[in-house]
GROMACS .gro file of C-alpha atoms in nm:
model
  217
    1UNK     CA    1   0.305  -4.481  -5.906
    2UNK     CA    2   0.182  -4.852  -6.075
    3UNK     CA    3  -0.107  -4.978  -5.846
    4UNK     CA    4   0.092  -5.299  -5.921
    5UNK     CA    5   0.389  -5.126  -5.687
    6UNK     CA    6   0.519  -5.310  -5.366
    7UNK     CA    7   0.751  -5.039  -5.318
    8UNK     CA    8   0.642  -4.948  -4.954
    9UNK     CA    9   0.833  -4.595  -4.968
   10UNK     CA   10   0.636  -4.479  -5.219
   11UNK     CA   11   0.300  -4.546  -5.076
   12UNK     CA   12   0.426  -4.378  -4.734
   13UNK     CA   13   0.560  -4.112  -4.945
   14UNK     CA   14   0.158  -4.055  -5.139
   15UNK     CA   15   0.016  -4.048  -4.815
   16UNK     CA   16   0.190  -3.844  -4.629
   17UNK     CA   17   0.173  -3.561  -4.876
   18UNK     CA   18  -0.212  -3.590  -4.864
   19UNK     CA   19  -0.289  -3.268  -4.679
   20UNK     CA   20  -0.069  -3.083  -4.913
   21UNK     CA   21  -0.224  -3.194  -5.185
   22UNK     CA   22  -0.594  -3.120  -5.024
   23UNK     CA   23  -0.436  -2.788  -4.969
   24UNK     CA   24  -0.314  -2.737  -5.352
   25UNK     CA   25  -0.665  -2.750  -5.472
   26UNK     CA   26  -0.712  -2.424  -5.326
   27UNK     CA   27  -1.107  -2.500  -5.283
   28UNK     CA   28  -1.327  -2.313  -5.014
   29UNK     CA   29  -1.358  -2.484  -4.720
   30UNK     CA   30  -1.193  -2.839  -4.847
   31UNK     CA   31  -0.942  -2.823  -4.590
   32UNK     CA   32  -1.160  -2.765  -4.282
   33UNK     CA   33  -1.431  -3.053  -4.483
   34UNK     CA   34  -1.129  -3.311  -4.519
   35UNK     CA   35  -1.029  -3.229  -4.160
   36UNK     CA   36  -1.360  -3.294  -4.036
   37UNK     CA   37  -1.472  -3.648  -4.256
   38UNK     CA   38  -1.131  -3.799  -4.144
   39UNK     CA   39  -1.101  -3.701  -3.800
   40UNK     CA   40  -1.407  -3.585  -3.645
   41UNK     CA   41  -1.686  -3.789  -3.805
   42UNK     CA   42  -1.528  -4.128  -3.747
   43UNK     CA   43  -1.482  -4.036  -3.383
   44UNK     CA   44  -1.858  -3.956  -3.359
   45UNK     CA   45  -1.967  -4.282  -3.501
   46UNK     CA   46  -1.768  -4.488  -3.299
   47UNK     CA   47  -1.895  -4.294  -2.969
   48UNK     CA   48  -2.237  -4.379  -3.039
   49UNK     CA   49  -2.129  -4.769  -3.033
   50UNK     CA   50  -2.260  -5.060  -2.980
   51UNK     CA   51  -2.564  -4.916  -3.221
   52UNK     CA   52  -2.334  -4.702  -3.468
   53UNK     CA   53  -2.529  -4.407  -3.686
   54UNK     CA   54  -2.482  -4.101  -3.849
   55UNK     CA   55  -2.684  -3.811  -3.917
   56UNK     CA   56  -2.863  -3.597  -4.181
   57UNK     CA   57  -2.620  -3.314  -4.116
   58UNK     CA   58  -2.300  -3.533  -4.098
   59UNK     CA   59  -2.436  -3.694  -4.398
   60UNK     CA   60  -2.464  -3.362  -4.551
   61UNK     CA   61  -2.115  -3.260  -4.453
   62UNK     CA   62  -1.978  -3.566  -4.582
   63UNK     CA   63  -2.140  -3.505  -4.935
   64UNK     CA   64  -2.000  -3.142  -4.936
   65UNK     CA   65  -1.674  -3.308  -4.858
   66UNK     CA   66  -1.680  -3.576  -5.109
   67UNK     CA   67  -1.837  -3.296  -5.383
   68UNK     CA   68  -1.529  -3.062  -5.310
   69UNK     CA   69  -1.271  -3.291  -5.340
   70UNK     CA   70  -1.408  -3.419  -5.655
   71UNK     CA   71  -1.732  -3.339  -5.918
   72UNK     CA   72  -1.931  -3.084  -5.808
   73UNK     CA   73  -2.316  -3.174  -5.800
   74UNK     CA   74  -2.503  -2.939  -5.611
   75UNK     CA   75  -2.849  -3.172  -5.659
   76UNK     CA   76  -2.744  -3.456  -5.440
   77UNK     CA   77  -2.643  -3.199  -5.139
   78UNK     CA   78  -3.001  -3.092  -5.164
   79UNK     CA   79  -3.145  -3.424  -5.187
   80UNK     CA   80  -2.909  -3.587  -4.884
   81UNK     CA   81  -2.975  -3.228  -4.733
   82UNK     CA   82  -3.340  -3.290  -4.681
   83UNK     CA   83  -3.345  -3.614  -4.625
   84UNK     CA   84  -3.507  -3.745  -4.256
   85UNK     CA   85  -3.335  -3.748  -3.956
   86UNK     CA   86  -3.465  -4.090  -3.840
   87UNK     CA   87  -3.421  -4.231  -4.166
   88UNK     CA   88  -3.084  -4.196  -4.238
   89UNK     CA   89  -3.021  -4.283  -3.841
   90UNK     CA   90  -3.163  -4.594  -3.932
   91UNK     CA   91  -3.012  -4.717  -4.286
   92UNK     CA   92  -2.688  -4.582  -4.146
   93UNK     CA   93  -2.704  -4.827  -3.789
   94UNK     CA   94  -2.844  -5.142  -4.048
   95UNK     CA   95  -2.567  -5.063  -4.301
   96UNK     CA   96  -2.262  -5.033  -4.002
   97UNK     CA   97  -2.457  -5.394  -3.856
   98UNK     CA   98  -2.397  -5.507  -4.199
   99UNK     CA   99  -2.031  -5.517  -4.195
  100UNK     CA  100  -1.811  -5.685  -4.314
  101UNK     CA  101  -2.073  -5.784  -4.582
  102UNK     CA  102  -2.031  -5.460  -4.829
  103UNK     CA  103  -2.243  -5.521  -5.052
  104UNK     CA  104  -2.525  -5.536  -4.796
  105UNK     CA  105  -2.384  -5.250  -4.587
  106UNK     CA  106  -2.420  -5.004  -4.906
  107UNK     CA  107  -2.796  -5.170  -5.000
  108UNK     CA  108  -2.866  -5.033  -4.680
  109UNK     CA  109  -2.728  -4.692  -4.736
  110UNK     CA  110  -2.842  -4.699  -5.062
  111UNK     CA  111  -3.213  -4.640  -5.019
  112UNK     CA  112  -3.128  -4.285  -4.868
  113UNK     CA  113  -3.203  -4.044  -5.191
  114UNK     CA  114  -2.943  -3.879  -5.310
  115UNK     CA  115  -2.704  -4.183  -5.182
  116UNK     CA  116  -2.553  -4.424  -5.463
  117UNK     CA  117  -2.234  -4.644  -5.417
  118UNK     CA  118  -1.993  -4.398  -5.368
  119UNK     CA  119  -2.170  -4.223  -5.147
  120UNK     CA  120  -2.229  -4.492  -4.937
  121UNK     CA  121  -1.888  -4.614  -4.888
  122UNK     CA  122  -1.738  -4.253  -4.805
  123UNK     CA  123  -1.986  -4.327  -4.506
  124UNK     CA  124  -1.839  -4.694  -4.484
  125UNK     CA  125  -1.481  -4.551  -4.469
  126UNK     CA  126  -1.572  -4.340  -4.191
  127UNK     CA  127  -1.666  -4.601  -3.979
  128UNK     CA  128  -1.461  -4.926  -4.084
  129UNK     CA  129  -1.096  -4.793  -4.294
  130UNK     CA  130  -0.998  -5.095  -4.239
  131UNK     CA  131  -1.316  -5.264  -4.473
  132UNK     CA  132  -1.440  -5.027  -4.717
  133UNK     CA  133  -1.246  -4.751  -4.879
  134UNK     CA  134  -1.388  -4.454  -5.018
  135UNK     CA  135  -1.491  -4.516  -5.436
  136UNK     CA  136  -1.288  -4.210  -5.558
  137UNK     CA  137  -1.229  -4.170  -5.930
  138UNK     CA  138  -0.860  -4.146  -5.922
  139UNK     CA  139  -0.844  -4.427  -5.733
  140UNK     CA  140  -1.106  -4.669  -5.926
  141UNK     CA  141  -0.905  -4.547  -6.264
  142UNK     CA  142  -0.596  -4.672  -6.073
  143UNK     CA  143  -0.697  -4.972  -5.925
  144UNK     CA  144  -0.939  -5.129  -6.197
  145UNK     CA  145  -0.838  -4.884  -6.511
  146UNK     CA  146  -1.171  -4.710  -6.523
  147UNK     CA  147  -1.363  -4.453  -6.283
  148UNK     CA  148  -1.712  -4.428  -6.497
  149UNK     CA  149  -1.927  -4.722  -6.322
  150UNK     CA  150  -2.088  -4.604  -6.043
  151UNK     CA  151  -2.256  -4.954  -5.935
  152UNK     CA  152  -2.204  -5.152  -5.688
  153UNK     CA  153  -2.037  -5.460  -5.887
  154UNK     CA  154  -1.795  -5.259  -5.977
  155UNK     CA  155  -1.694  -5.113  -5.620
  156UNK     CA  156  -1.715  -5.480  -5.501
  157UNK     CA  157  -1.452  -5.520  -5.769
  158UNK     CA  158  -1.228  -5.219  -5.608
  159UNK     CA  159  -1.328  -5.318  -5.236
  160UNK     CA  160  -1.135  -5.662  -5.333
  161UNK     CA  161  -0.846  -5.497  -5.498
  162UNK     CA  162  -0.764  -5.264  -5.250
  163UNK     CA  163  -0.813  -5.491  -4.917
  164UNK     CA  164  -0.536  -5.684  -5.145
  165UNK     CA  165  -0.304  -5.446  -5.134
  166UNK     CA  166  -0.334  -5.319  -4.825
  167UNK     CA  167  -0.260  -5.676  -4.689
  168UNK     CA  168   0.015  -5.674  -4.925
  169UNK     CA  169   0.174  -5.355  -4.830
  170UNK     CA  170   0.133  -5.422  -4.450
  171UNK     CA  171   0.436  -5.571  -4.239
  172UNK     CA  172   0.517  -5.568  -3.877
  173UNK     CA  173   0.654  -5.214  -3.896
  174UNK     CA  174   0.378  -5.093  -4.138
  175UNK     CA  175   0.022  -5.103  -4.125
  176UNK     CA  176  -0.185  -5.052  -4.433
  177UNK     CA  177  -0.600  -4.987  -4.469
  178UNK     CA  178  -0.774  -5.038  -4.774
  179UNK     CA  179  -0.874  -4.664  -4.692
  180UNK     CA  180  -0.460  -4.578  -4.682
  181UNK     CA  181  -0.439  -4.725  -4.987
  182UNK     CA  182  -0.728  -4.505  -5.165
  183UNK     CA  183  -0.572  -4.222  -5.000
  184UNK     CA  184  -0.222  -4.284  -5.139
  185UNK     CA  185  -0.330  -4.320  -5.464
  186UNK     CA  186  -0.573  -4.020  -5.459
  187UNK     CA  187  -0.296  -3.794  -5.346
  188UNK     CA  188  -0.032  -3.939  -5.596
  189UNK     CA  189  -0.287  -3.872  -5.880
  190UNK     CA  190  -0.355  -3.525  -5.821
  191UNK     CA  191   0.012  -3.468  -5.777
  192UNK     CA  192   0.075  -3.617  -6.121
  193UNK     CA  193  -0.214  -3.407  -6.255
  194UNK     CA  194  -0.093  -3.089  -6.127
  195UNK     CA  195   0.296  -3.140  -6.228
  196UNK     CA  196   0.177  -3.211  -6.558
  197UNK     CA  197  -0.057  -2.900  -6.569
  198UNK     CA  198   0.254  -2.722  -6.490
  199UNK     CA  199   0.453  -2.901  -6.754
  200UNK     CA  200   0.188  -2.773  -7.004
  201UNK     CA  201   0.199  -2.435  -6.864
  202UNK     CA  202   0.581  -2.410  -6.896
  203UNK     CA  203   0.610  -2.523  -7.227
  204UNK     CA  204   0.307  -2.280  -7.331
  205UNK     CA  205   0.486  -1.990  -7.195
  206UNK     CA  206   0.842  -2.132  -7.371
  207UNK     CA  207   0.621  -2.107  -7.742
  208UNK     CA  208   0.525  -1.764  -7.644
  209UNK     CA  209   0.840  -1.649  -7.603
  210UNK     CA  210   1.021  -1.832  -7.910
  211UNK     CA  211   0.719  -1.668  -8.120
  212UNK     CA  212   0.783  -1.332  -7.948
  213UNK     CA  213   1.187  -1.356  -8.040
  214UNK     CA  214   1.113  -1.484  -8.383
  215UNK     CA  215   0.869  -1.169  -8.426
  216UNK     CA  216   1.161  -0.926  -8.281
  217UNK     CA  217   1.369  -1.028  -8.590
   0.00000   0.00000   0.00000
């Protein structure tokens, strides 16, 4: 699917086979993780309005969730792990105040070690979907043609391109987030990915078997 696509089907059609796709990574505890960052932890937050926060050990679940589905880097649990209780309560309620302005809401989140832009706005997505999507790789290499830069300029850049689209793709009968649209284009990538693992597989197992027959004779 072309990021450039209007076809409305075939965004429904990524994100509703999310959960399988979670599911076909066949990683511990991913399922009950993705479960919990898009269902419980935005309810949380938005009990605790009018002042918004999370916590060290939602943060922590968050990066454990946002590790799994992705790169695994077992340093920044540990540092987000350890981090203080009243400090992340505090750059998280200063970065939600922040909103809309992004690029101030993850400067505030961004002083928590162990926190860089893409950390930041998987918290962001949790509390606004509707403002700041989450900076996954598949998505960025969709969206902008490259995953690699990790700054903030360049999730400004995606922030823009997927609020966008999301406008574009929404109607009266359909309603699109900038977070739906990260989603849909997560799940469409790893579907891709894993038909053409199997493609590779197949045609492996076809060479095997032509150099077994070719043997027999």
């Amino acid at each position: 699917m072309d990021f450039r696509s209007s076809d409305i089907s075939l965004w429904k059609e990524a994100l509703a086979d999310y959960p399988a796709r979670i599911e076909s990574l066949k990683k511990s505890n991913l399922i009950s993780l993705d479960e919990f960052y898009r269902i419980q932890l935005p309810s949380l937050i938005q009990k605790r309005n009018p002042n918004p926060y999370i916590t060290t050990p939602e943060l922590s679940k968050l990066m454990q969730w946002k590790l799994s589905r992705g790169k695994w880097r077992p340093r920044l649990l540990d540092y987000v792990s350890s981090l203080d209780e009243e400090i992340v309560k505090s750059a998280s309620q200063k970065a939600f105040q922040s909103l809309p302005d992004v690029s101030k809401a993850v400067t505030e989140l961004t002083v928590l070690k162990g926190v860089g832009p893409a950390t930041a706005s998987a918290v962001l997505a949790a509390y606004a979907p509707d403002v700041a999507p989450f900076m996954s790789d598949e998505a960025m290499e969709a969206a902008l043609g490259s995953s690699k830069d990790y700054t903030l300029k360049q999730y400004l850049s995606f922030v823009d391109k997927l609020q966008t689209k999301a406008k574009e793709l929404s109607s009266n009968e359909d309603s699109f987030t900038p977070s739906d649209v990260e989603t849909a284009l997560w799940s469409y990538a790893v579907r891709a990915k894993s038909l053409a693992s199997k493609e590779d597989l197949d045609s492996k197992t076809a060479t095997r078997r032509d150099t077994k027959r070719k043997r027999k004779r």
